XYZ file of C-alpha atoms in Angstrom:
488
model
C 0.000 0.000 0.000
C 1.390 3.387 -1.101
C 2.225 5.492 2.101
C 0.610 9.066 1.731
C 3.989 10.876 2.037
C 5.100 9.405 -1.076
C 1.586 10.419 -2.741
C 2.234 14.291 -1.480
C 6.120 14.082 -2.619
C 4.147 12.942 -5.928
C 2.019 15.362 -6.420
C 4.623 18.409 -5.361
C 6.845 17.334 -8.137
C 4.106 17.413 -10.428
C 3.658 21.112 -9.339
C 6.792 22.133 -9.449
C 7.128 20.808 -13.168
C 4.038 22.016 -13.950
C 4.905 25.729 -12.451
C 8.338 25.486 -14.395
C 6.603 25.097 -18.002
C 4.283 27.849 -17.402
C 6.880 30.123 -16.254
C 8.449 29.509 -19.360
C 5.633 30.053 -21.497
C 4.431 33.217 -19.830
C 7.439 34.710 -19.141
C 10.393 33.537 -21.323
C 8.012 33.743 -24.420
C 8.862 29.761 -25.347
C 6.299 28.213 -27.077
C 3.548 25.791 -25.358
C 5.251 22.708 -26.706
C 9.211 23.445 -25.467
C 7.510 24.522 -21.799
C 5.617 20.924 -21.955
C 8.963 19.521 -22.956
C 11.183 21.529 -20.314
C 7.893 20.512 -17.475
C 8.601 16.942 -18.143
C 12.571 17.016 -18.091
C 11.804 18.314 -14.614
C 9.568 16.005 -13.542
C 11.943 13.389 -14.361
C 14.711 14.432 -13.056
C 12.651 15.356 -9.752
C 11.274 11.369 -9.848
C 14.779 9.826 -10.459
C 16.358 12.141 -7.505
C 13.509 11.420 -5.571
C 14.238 7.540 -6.112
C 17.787 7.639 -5.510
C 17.659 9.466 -2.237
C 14.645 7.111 -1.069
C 16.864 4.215 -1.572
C 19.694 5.636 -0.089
C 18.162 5.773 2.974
C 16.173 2.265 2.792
C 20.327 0.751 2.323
C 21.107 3.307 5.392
C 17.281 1.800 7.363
C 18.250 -2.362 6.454
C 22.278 -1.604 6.855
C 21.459 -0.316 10.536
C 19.058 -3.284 11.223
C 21.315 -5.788 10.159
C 23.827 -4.710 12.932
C 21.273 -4.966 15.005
C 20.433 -8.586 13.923
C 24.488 -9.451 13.714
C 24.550 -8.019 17.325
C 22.128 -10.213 18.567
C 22.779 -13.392 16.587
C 26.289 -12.947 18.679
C 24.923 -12.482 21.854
C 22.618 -15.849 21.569
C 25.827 -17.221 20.448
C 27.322 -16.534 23.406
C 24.445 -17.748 25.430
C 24.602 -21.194 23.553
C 27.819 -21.802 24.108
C 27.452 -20.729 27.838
C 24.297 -23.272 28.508
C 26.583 -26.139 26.329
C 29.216 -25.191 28.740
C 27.078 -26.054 31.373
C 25.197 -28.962 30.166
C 28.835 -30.343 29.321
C 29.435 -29.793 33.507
C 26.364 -31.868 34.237
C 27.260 -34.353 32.036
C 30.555 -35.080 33.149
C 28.933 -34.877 36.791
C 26.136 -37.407 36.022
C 28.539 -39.471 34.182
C 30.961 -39.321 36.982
C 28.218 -40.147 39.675
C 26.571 -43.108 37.367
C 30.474 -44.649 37.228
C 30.890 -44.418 40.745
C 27.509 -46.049 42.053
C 27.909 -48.864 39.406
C 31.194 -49.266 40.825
C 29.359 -49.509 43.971
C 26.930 -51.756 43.043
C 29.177 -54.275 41.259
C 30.998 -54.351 44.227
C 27.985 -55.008 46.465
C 26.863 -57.650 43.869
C 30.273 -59.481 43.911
C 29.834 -59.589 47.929
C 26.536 -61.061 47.651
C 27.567 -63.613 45.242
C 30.361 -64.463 46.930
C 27.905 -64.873 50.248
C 25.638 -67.060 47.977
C 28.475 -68.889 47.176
C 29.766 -69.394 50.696
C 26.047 -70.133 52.160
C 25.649 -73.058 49.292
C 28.887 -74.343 50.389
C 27.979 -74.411 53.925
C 24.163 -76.332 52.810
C 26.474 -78.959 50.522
C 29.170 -79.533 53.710
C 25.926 -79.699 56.478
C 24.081 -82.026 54.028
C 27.295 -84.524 53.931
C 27.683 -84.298 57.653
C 23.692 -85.301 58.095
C 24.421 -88.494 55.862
C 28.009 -89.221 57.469
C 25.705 -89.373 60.578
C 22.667 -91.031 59.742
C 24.781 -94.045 58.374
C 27.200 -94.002 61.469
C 24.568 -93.498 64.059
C 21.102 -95.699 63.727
C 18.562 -94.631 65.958
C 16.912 -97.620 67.630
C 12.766 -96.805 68.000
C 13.164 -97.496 71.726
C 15.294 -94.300 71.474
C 13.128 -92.477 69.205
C 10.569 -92.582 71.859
C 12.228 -89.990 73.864
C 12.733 -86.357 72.744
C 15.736 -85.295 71.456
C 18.106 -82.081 71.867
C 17.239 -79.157 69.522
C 19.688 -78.519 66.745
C 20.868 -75.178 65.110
C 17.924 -75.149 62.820
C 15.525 -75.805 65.415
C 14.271 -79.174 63.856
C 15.245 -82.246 65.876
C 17.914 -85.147 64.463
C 14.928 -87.153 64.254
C 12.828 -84.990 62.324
C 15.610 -84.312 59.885
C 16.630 -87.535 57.549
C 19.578 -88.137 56.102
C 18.409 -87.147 52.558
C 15.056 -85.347 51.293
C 12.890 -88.130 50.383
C 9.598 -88.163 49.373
C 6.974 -87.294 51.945
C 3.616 -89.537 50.729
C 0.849 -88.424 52.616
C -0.682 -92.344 52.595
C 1.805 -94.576 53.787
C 2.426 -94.733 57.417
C 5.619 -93.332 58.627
C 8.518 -95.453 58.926
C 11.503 -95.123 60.962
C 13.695 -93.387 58.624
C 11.373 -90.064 58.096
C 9.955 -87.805 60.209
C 7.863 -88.277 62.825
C 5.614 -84.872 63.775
C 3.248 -86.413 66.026
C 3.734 -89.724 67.903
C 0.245 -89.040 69.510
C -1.510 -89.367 66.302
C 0.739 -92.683 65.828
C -0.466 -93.635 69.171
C -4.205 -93.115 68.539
C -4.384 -95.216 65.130
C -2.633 -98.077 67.437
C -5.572 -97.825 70.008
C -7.871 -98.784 66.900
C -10.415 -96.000 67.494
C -13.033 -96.555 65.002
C -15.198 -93.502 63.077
C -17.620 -93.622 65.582
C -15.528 -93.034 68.561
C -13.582 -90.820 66.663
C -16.748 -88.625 65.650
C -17.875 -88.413 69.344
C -14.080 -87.255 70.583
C -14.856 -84.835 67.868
C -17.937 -83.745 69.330
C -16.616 -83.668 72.639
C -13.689 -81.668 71.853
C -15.458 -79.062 69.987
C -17.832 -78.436 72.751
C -15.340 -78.547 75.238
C -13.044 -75.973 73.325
C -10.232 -78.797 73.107
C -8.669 -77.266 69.646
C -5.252 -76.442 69.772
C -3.567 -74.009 67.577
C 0.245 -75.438 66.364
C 2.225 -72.772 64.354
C 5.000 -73.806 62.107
C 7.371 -70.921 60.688
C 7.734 -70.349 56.882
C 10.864 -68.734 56.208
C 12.987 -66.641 53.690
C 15.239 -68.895 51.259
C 18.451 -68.309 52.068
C 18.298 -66.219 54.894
C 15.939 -68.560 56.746
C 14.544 -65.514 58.725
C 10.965 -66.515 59.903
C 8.539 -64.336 57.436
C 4.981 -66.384 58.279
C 3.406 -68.553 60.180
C 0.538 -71.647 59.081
C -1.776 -72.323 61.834
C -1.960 -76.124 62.484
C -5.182 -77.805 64.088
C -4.902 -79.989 66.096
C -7.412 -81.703 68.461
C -7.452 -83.268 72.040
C -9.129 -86.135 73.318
C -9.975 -87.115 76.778
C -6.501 -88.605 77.453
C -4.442 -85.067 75.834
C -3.490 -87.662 73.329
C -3.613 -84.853 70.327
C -5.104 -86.099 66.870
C -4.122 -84.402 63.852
C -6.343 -83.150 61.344
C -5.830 -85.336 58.980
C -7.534 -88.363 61.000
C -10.613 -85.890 61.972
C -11.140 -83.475 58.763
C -13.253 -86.036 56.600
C -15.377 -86.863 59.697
C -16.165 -83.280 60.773
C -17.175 -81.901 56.649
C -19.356 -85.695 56.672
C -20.646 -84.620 60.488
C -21.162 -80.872 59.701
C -18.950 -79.400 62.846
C -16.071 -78.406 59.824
C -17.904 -75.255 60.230
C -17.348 -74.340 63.929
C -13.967 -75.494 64.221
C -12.874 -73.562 61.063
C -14.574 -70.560 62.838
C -12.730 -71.843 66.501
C -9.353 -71.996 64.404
C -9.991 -68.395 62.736
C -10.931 -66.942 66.366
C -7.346 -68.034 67.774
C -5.469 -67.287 64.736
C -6.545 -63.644 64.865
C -5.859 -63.721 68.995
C -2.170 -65.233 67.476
C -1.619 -62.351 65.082
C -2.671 -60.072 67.318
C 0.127 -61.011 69.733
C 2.732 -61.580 67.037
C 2.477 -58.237 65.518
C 3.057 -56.500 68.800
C 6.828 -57.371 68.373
C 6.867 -57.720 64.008
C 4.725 -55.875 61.978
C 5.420 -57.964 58.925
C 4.700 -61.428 59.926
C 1.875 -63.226 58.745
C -0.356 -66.228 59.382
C -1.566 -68.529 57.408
C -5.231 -70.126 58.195
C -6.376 -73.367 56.648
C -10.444 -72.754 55.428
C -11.980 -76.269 54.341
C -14.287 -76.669 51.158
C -16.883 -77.032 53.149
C -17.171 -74.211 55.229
C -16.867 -72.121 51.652
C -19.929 -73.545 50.650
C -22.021 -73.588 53.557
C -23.995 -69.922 53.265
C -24.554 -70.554 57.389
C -21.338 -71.575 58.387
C -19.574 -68.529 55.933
C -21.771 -66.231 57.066
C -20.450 -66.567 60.242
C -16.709 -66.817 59.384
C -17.066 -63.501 56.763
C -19.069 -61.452 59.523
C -15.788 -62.296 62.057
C -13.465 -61.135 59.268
C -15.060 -58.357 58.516
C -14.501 -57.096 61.997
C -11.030 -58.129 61.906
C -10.682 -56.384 58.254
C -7.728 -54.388 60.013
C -5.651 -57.454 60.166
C -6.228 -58.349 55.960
C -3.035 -58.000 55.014
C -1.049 -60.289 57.270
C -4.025 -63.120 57.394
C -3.590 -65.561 55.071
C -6.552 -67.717 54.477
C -5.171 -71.078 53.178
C -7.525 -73.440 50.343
C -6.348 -77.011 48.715
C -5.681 -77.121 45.088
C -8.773 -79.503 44.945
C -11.163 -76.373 46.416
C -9.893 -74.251 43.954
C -10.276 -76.675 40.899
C -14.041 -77.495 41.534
C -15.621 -74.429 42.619
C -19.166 -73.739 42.185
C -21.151 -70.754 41.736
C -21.770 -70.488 45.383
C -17.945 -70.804 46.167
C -17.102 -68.512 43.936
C -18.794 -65.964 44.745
C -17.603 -66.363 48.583
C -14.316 -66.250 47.361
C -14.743 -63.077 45.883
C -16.275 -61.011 48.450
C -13.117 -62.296 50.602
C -11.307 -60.644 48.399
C -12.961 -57.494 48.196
C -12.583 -57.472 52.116
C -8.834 -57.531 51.113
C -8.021 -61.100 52.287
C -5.453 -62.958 50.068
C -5.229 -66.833 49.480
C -2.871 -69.039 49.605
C -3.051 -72.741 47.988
C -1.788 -75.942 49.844
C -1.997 -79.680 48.889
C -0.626 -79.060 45.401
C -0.666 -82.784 43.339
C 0.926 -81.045 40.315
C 2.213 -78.240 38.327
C -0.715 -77.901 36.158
C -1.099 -74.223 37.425
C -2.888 -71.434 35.653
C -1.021 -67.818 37.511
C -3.447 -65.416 35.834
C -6.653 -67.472 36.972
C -5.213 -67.604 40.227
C -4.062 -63.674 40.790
C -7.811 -62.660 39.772
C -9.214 -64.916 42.308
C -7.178 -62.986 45.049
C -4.168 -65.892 45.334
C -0.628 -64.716 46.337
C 0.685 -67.718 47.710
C 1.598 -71.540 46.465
C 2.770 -74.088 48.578
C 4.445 -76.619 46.654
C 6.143 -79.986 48.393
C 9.653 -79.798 47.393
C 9.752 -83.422 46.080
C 7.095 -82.161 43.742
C 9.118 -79.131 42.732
C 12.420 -81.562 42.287
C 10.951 -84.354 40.659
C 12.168 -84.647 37.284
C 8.989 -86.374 35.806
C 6.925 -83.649 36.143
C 8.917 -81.374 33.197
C 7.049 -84.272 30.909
C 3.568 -83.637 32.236
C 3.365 -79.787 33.467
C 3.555 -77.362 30.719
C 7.041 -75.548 32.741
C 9.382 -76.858 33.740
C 9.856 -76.520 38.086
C 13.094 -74.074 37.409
C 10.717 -71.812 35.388
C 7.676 -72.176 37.579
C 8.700 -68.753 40.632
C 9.442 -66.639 37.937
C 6.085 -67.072 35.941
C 4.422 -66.915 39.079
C 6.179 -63.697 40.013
C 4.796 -61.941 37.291
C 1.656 -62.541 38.569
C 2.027 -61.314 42.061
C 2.895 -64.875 43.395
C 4.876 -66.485 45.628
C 5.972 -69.659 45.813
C 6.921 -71.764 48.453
C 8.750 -75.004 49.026
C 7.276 -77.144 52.152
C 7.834 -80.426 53.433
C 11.323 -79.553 53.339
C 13.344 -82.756 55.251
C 17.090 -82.368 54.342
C 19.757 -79.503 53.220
C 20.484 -81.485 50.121
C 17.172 -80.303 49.033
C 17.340 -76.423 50.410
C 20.648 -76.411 48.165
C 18.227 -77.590 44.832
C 15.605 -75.296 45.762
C 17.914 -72.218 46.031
C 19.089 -73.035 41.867
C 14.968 -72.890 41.395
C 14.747 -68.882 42.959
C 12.647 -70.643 45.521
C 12.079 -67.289 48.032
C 10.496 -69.277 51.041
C 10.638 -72.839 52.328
C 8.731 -74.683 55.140
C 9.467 -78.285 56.541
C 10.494 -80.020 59.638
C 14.367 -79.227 58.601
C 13.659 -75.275 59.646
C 11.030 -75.901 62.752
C 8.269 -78.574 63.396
C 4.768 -77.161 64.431
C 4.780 -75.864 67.994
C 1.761 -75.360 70.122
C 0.396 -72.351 71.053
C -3.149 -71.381 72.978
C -4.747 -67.897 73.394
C -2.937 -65.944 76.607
C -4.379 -66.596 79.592
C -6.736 -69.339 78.948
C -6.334 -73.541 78.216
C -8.669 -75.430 75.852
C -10.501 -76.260 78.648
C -11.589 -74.685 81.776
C -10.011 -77.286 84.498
C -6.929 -78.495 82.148
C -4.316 -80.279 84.030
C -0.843 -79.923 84.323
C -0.694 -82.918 82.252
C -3.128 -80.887 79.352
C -0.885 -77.729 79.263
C 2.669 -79.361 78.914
C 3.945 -78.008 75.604
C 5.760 -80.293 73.070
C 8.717 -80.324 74.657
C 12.084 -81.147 72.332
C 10.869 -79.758 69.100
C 9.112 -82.859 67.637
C 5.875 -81.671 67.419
C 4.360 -84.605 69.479
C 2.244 -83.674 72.745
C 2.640 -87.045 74.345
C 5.754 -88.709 75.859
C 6.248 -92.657 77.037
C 4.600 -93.762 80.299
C 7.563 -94.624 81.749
C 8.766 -90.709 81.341
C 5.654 -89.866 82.046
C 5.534 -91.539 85.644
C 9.754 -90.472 86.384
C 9.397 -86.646 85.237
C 6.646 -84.244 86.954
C 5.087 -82.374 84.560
C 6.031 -79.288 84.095
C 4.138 -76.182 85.168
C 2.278 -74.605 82.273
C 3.022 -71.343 81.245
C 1.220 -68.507 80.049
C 0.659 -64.778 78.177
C 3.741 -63.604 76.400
C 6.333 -65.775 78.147
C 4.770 -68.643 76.468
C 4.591 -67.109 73.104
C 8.078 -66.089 73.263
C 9.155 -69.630 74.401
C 6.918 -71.545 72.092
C 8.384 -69.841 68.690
């Protein structure tokens, strides 16, 4: 657009050629066509001057900018190379700090393997030492009769074979494996039948004569007790203690699976109560029964107590069988899940083989897998599992699972289990169940001194011979936190 100062230079040059010429004619005499002629000269000379000057001073306008520009195209220069300078410092910092602390860590990695190293050495060179002794020194079962002297690892010699063998849940046990409970042993030899057994049942539920047996699960290699499984075991009128194996099938045929599951919830809470005075990360786990899932009554009950106890969620464990898990019904199901929404997380026991689907499981609300470690080390099951054992933490990892080894017997089999990235382990090798009852109270109202006697010598058995039993008093029971903090 044409600026108006240009316009009025315009039209004064016109003007002043125009008043030229018609000086010319008027004055000078010149004719009309010379004046015209000398009028236009001017005007052209006025338009070219005009021009030059005009760019003269647009080359004087764009020469002073450009300084300008070159001016500050140096200064951002030197502000570029200023922040590179910097950046460079940073660099050379981060890269300085990133070389030391992997220098650090490499060094704190080569510690840890070498500590790996050294604690498999140590397994290897205790497992030898357990079969140099079981071949050097039988153990007549006269003398297995009598408790023995708690080792290092809290299990007894005669709860820890010489090798891990297989732990079948069928036959009886023989001499060379582990024997947790002689009093159960003791009861099958008295022949009680099922309906003897099913009115001890009776008996003992309505006389409170449950008793709570905790056996520690703990971390793989450390062996530092993480959780606790609550163990059931019941009483008869003699204190001979029956284990729940021998009385589960009656009770679920009988209906009374329902109140002891709620009886063995009640202490377990009372237990982690008391345990996470002292720890706030242990945790217990609590065996439910198929049964007691299904029952609306019996539930009912159990999820009204947990929800009162919703506090204690995250360090209760509630424990199911593979079986319960593989046949649930609508009914079940939907239990299961409004456990979970409470924030309760499972944990799955009696596993018969590695068929195991992770992602089912971690949307049902199960964190934990208990696995026997002959299971986990038997080579045949790589042919009939779809991973092989080696693989089988790490796939449940990714799925928020843990896995752990029990029925561990021998260090030979700790030392397998470790090559595996098994994280926990349970067995008779770290600790055999111990007893423990809510603080201040027996199972029964008038128990004995005879009732309250602990299992003594870390075998897990609550009976003793009847010669022992006549030579030795029994000793005084005792009580609150002492006996927790004797008893674990």
């Amino acid at each position: 657009m044409i600026r108006i100062s240009t316009i009025f230079i315009a039209i004064c040059m016109v003007l002043v050629a125009a008043s030229l010429g018609l000086v010319l004619y008027s004055v000078a005499g010149i004719s009309g066509t010379e004046s015209a002629i000398v009028a236009l000269t001017a005007l052209t000379f006025l338009i070219l001057y005009n021009a030059v000057s005009m760019r003269l001073r647009d080359r004087s306008d764009v020469g002073g900018q450009i300084a300008d520009l070159s001016r500050g195209t140096a200064d951002l220069a030197r502000q570029v190379a200023e922040f590179g300078r910097r950046l460079a410092a940073i660099e050379g910092r981060i890269a300085s700090s990133n070389s030391t602390n992997s220098d650090r860590i490499q060094s704190v990695v080569g510690e840890i393997n070498e500590l790996g190293g050294l604690v498999k050495q140590l397994a290897t060179t205790v497992s030898a030492h357990e079969d140099l002794l079981a071949g050097a020194t039988p153990v007549s079962p006269v003398e297995r009769q009598e408790p023995a002297a708690p080792l290092d690892l809290i299990a007894t010699f005669e709860e820890r074979p010489a090798a891990p063998a297989p732990l079948p849940a069928a036959p009886p046990p023989s001499a060379t494996q582990p024997r947790p409970a002689p009093a159960v042993q003791a009861q099958a030899a008295n022949g009680r039948n099922q309906t003897q057994l099913l009115a001890t049942l009776r008996n003992a539920v309505d006389e409170n004569r449950i008793d709570i047996f905790l056996q520690p699960m703990v971390t793989l290699p450390q062996r530092k007790v993480r959780f606790y499984e609550a163990v059931t075991r019941l009483r008869d009128e003699r204190d001979q203690l029956i284990a729940a194996e021998e009385f589960i099938s009656i009770a679920e045929a009988s209906g009374l699976i329902g109140r002891i599951d709620n009886m063995v919830m009640l202490r377990c809470v009372q237990v982690l109560r008391r345990l996470m005075v002292r720890n706030k990360d242990v945790g217990v786990f609590c065996n439910v029964a198929a049964s007691t899932l299904g029952n609306s009554t019996s539930f009912a009950q159990c999820l009204d107590f947990l929800e009162a106890n919703r506090a204690l969620a995250p360090s209760l464990v509630l424990e199911f069988k593979q079986s319960t898990f593989r046949n649930l019904g609508p009914v079940e199901t939907e239990n299961l899940a409004a456990l979970a929404q409470r924030g309760f997380r499972f944990s799955i026991d009696h596993v018969t083989d590695l068929r195991i689907e992770p992602r089912e499981l971690a949307d049902r609300g199960v964190r934990f897998i208990k696995v026997p470690a002959t299971l986990l080390l038997d080579p045949r099951q790589a042919s009939t599992s779809d991973i092989h054992s080696s693989d089988l933490s790490d796939l449940l990892g990714r799925f928020g699972i843990d896995l752990i080894a029990e029925r561990i017997e021998g260090e030979r089999a700790v030392v397998d289990l470790l090559d595996y990235d098994v994280r926990f382990g349970q067995g008779f090798l770290f600790a055999p169940p111990r007893p423990l009852r809510p603080e201040g109270a027996s199972a029964t109202g008038g128990a004995s001194p005879n009732q309250a006697q602990d299992i003594q010598g870390t075998n897990g058995s609550g009976t003793t011979s009847s010669g022992a039993t006549s030579s030795a008093p029994p000793p005084q029971r005792i009580t609150g936190n002492a006996a927790l903090a004797r008893r674990i």
